[in-house]
Coordinates of C-alpha atoms in Angstrom, one line a residue:
X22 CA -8.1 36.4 0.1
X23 CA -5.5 38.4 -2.2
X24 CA -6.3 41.0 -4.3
X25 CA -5.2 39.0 -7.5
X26 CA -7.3 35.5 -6.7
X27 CA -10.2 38.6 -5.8
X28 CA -10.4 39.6 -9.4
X29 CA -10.0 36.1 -10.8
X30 CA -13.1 34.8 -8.7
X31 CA -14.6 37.1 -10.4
X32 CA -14.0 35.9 -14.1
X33 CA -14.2 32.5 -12.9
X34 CA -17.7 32.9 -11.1
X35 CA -18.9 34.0 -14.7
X36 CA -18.0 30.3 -16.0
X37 CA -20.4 26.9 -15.6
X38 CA -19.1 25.6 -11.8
X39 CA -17.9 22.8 -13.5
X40 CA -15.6 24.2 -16.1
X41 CA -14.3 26.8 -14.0
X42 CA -12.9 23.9 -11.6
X43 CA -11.6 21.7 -14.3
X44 CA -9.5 25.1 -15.3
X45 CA -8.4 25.4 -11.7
X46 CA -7.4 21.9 -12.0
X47 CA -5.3 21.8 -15.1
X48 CA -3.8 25.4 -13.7
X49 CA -2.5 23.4 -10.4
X50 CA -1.0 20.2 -12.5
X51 CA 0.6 22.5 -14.9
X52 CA 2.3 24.4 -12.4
X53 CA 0.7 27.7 -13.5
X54 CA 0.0 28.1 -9.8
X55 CA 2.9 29.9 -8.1
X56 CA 4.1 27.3 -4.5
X57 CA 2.8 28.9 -1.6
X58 CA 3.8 26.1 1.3
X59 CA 3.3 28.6 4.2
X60 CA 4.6 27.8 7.6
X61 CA 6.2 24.9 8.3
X62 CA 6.8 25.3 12.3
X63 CA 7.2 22.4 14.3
X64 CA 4.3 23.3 16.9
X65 CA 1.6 22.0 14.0
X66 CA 3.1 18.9 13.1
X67 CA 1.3 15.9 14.1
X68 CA 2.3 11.6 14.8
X69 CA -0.7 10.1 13.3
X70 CA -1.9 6.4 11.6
X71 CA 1.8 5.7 12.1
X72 CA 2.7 9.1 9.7
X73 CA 4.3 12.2 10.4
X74 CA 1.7 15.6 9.2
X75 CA 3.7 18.4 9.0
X76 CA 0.8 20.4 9.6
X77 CA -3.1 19.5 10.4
X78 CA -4.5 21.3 7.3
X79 CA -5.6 18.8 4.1
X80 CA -7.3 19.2 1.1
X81 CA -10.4 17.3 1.0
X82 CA -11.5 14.5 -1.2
X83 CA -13.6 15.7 -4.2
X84 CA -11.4 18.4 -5.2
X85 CA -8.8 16.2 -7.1
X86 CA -11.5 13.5 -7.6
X87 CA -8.6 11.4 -10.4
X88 CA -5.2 12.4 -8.8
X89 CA -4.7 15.3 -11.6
X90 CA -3.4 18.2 -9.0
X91 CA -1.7 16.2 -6.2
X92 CA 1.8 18.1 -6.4
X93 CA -0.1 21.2 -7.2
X94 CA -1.6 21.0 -3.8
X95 CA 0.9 20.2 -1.8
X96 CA 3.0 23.1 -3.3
X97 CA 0.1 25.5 -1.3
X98 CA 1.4 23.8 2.1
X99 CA -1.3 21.2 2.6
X100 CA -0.1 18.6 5.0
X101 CA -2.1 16.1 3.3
X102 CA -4.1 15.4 0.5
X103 CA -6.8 13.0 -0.7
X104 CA -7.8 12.2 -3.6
X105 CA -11.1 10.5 -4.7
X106 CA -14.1 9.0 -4.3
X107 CA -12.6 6.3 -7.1
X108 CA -14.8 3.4 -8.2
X109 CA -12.9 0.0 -9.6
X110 CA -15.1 1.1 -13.3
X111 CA -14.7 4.2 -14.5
X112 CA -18.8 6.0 -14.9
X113 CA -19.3 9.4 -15.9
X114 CA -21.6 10.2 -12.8
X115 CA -24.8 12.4 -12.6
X116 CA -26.4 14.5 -15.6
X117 CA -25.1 17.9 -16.2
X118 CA -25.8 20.7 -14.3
X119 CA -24.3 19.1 -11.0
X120 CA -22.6 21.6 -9.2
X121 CA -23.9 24.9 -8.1
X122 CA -22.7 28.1 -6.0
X123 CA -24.1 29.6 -2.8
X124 CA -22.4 32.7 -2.7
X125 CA -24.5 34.3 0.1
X126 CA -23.9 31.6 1.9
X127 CA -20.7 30.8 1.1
X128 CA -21.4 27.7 0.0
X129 CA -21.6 24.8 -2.8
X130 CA -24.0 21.9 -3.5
X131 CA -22.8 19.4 -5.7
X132 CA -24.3 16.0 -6.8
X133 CA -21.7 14.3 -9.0
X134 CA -22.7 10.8 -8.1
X135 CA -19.0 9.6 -7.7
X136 CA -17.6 10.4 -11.7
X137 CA -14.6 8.6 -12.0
X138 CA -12.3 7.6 -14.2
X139 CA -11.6 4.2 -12.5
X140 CA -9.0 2.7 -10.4
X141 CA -6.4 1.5 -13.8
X142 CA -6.5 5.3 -14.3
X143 CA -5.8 6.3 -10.7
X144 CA -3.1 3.6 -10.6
X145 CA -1.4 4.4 -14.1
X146 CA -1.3 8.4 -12.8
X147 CA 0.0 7.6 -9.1
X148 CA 2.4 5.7 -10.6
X149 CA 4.2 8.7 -12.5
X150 CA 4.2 10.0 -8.8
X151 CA 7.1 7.6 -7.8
X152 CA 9.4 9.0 -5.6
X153 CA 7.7 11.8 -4.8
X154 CA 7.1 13.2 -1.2
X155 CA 3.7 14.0 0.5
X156 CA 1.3 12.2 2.6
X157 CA -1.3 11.0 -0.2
X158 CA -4.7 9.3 1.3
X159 CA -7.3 7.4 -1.1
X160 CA -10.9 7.8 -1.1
X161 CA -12.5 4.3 -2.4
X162 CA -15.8 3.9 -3.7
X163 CA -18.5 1.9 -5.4
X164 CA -19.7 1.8 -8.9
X165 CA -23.6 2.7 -9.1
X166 CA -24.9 -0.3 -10.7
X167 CA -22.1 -2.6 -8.6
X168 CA -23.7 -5.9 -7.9
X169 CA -22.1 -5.8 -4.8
X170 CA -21.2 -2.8 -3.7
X171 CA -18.8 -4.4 -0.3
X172 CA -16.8 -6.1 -2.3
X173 CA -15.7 -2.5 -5.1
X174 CA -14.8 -1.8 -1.1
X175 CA -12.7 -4.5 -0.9
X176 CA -11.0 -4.2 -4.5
X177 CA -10.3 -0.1 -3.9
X178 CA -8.6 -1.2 -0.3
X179 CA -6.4 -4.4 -2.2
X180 CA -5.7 -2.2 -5.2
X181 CA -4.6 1.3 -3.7
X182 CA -2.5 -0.3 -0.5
X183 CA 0.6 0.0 -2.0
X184 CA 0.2 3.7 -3.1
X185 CA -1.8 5.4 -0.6
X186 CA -0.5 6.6 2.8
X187 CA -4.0 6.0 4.4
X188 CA -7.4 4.7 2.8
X189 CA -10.7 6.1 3.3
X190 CA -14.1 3.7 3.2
X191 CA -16.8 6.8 1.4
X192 CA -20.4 5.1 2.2
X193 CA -22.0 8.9 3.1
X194 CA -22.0 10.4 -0.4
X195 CA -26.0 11.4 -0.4
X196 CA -25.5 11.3 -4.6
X197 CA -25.3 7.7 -5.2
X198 CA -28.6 6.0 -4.7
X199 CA -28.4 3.6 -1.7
X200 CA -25.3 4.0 -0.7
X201 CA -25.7 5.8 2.4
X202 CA -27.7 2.3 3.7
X203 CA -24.1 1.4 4.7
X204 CA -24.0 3.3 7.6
X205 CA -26.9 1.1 8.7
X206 CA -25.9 -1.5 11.3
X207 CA -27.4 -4.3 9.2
X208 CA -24.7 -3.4 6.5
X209 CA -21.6 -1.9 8.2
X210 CA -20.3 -4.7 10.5
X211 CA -20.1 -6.8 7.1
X212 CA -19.0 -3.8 5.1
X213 CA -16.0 -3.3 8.0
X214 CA -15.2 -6.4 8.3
X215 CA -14.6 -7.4 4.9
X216 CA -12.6 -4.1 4.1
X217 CA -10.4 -4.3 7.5
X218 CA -9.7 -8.2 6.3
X219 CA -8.4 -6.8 2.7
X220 CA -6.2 -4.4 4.7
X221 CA -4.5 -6.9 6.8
X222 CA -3.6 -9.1 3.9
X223 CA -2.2 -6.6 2.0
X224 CA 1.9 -6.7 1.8
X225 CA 1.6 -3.0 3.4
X226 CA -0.7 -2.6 6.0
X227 CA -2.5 1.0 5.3
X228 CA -4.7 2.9 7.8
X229 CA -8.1 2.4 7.5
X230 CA -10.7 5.7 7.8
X231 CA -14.5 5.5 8.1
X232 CA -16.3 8.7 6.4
X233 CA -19.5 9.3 7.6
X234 CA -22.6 11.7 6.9
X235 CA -23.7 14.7 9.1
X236 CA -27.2 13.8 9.3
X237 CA -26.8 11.0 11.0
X238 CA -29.2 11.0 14.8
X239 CA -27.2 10.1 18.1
X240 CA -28.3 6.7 18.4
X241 CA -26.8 5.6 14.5
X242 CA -23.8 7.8 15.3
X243 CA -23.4 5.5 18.5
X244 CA -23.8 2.4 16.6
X245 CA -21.2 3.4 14.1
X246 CA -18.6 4.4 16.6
X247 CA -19.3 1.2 18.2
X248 CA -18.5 -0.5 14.8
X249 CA -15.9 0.7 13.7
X250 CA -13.7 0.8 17.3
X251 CA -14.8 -3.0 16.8
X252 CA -13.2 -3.7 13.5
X253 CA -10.2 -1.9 14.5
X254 CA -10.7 1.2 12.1
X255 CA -8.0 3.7 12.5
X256 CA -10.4 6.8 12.2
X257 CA -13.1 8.5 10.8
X258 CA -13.5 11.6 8.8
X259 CA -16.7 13.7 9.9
X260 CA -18.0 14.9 7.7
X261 CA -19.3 14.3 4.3
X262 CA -22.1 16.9 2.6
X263 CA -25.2 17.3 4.3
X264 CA -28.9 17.1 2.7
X265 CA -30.2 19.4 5.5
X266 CA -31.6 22.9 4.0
X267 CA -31.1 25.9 7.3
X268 CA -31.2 29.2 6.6
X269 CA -29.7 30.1 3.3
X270 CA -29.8 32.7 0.9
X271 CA -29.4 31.6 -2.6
X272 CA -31.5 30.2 -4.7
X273 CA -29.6 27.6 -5.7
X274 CA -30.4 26.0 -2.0
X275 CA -33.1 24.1 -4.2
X276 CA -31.3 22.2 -5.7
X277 CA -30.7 18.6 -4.8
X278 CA -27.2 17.0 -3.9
X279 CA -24.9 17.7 -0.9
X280 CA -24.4 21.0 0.7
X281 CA -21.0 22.0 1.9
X282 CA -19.3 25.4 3.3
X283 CA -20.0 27.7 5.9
X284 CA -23.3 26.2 6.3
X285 CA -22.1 22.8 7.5
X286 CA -19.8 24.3 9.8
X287 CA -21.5 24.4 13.1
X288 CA -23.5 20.5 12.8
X289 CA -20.1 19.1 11.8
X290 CA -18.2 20.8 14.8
X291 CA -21.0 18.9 16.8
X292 CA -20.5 15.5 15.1
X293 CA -16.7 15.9 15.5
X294 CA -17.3 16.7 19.3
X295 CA -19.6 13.3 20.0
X296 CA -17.9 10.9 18.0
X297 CA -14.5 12.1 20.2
X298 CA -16.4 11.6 23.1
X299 CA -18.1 8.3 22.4
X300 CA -14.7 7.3 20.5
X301 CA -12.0 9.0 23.4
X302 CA -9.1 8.5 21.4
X303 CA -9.3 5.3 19.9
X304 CA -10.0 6.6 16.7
X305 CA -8.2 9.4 14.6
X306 CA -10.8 12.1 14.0
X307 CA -10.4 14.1 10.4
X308 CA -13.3 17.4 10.7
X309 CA -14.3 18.7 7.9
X310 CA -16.9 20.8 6.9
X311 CA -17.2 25.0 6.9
X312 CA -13.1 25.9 6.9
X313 CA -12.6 28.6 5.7
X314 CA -9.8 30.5 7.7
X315 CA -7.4 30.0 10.5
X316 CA -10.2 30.9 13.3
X317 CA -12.4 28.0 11.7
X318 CA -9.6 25.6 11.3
X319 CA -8.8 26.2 15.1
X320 CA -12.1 25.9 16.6
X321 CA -12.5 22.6 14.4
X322 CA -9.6 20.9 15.9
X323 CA -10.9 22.3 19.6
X324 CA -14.2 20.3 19.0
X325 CA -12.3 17.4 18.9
X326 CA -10.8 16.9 15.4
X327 CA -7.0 15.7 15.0
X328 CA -6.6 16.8 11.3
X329 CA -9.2 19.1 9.3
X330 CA -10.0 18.9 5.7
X331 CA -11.1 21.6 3.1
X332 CA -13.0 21.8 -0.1
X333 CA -15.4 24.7 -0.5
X334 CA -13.4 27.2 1.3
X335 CA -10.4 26.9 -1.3
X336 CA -12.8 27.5 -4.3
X337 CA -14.1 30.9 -2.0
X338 CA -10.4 32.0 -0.9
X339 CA -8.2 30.8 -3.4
X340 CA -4.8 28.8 -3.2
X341 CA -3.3 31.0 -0.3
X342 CA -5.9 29.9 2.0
X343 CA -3.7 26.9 3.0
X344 CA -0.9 28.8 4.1
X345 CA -3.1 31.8 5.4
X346 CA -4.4 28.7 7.5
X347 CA -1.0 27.9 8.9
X348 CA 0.6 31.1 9.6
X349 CA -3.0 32.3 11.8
X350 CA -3.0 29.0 13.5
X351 CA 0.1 28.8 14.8
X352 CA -0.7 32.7 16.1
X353 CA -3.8 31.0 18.1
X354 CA -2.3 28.6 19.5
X355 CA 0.4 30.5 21.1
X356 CA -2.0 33.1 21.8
X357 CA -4.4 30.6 23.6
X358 CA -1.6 29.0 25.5
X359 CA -0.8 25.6 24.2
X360 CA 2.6 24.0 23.4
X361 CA 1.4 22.6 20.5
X362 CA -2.0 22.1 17.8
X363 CA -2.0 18.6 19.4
X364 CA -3.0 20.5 22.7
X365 CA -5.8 21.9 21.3
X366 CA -7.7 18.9 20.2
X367 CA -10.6 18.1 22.2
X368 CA -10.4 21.5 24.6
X369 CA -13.8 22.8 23.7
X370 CA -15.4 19.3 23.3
X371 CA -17.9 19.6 26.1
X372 CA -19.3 23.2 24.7
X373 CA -20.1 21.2 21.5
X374 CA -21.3 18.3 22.7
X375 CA -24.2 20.2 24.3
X376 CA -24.7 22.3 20.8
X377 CA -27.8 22.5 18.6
X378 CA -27.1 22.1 15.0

């Protein structure tokens, strides 16, 4: 962390959670935020869902939940970002207060309950994107009150094929009531079916990501590999926000929602590590959860992950982190003797495998 993003923390740590991101978001799509793209050697660049990363590192759905930063990020040096979850209607979400800060534990809980502004809003601002360069995935979602929630599915993966490099199918957000019954195998074969069917008639076929929970037990995380490898999902990004409550510090641990950070580092790495092993590499495997530096981004991708996604650990280490990220891992993989990041995925996968959470 710099010196400078040090003492603004501070001032912004004084503000509501909330309002202190929505500043750091208009500061990004201003262009208030100095470019940082850090290091753009060829060793970290990865051939992917038919696209070329320039690097493994992406910003996170969540953070840029309506599209309002994209170029803003990807002047940091992400090789990706996502935006999202959106819903077809726009709804304002949970009650306020819904985020809150673990600093002890390095940590946020949030429970938005997907707050969108909708997909005609999403659309109308991608559009002003034309042209522009960057490999842009789209989180899809389903209204709260949705009738039926498999086919807001459906419309997100019809509506956002032609602007989105890859789309990502959100049925783990513990904030929306119900919605994480989609993992269950009585739901997701229909749910996967009907989604992957919408992608294939689209006039661009986009790649198709499953994002799943952390708390899920071996057998439902067998059942969903099984599923998805079965309706020909491209890959799956482990994981969401976890409900589990281990060992932390701040009060605020109380509080309901999902928990991300540090804290969800270790029982992601172990997701990440069985789902490659159940999946080999069928699937495309996206880790997230806990990255917070260029030692944690490494020993993510070793568990098994291709690509690795950040949230909390921006909001803790400010808008160098990406390119802090890049220039350290490209030090540890030489130093570890690979060729290549590609090299490393999947080297430590049997350590976490046999890992306690």
């Amino acid at each position: 962390m710099s010196r400078r993003y040090r003492l603004l923390r501070r001032l912004l740590f004084t503000l509501d959670p909330e309002r202190a991101h929505h500043m750091a978001m208009r500061a990004l799509a201003s262009g208030m935020v100095p470019a940082m793209p850090g290091d753009a050697d060829p060793l970290l660049a990865r051939d992917l869902l038919g696209l070329r990363f320039p690097n493994p590192i992406g910003m996170a759905a969540g953070f840029s939940k309506d599209g309002e930063a994209v170029d803003g990020l990807f002047s940091l040096g992400f090789g990706f970002v996502e935006v999202g979850t959106v819903t077809p209607l726009p709804q304002p979400g949970n009650p306020k207060p819904r985020l809150f800060r673990l600093p002890e534990d390095r940590a946020l809980i949030n429970r938005f309950g997907f707050n969108s502004r909708g997909h005609d809003a999403l659309l109308e601002r991608l559009a002003s994107r034309s042209g522009k360069t960057g490999i842009l995935g789209i989180n899809v979602g389903a209204n709260k009150d949705s009738a039926d929630r498999i086919e807001d599915y459906v419309l997100g993966v019809r509506r956002f094929a032609a602007s989105a490099a890859y789309l990502t199918i959100n049925i783990s957000s513990p904030n929306t009531p119900g919605l994480r019954d989609l993992q269950e195998k009585a739901f997701l074969g229909d749910l996967l079916a009907r989604v992957g069917a919408a992608r294939d008639a689209a006039p661009t076929r986009r790649p198709l990501l499953l994002k799943i929970a952390p708390d899920l037990d071996d057998a439902a995380l067998e059942t969903i590999v099984g599923t998805a490898i079965d309706a020909k999902m491209d890959g799956m990004i482990v994981s969401n926000t976890t409900i589990a409550r281990e060992r932390l510090k701040n009060p605020n641990a109380a509080e309901a929602g999902g928990l991300s950070g540090w804290p969800l580092m270790r029982r992601s790495n172990i997701m990440i590590a069985k789902v490659r092993r159940l999946a080999g590499n069928r699937l495309v495997l996206v880790g997230a959860g806990g990255v917070h530096s260029p030692e944690t981004a490494f020993v993510k991708i070793a568990a098994g992950a291709d690509l690795v996604q950040l949230y909390t650990g921006f909001i803790y280490e400010g808008p160098g982190l990406p390119a802090q990220i890049l220039t350290g891992l490209v030090r540890l993989v030489e130093r570890q003797g690979f060729a290549n990041v590609a090299d490393v995925v999947g080297s430590d996968v049997d350590r976490w495998v046999k890992a306690r959470p």
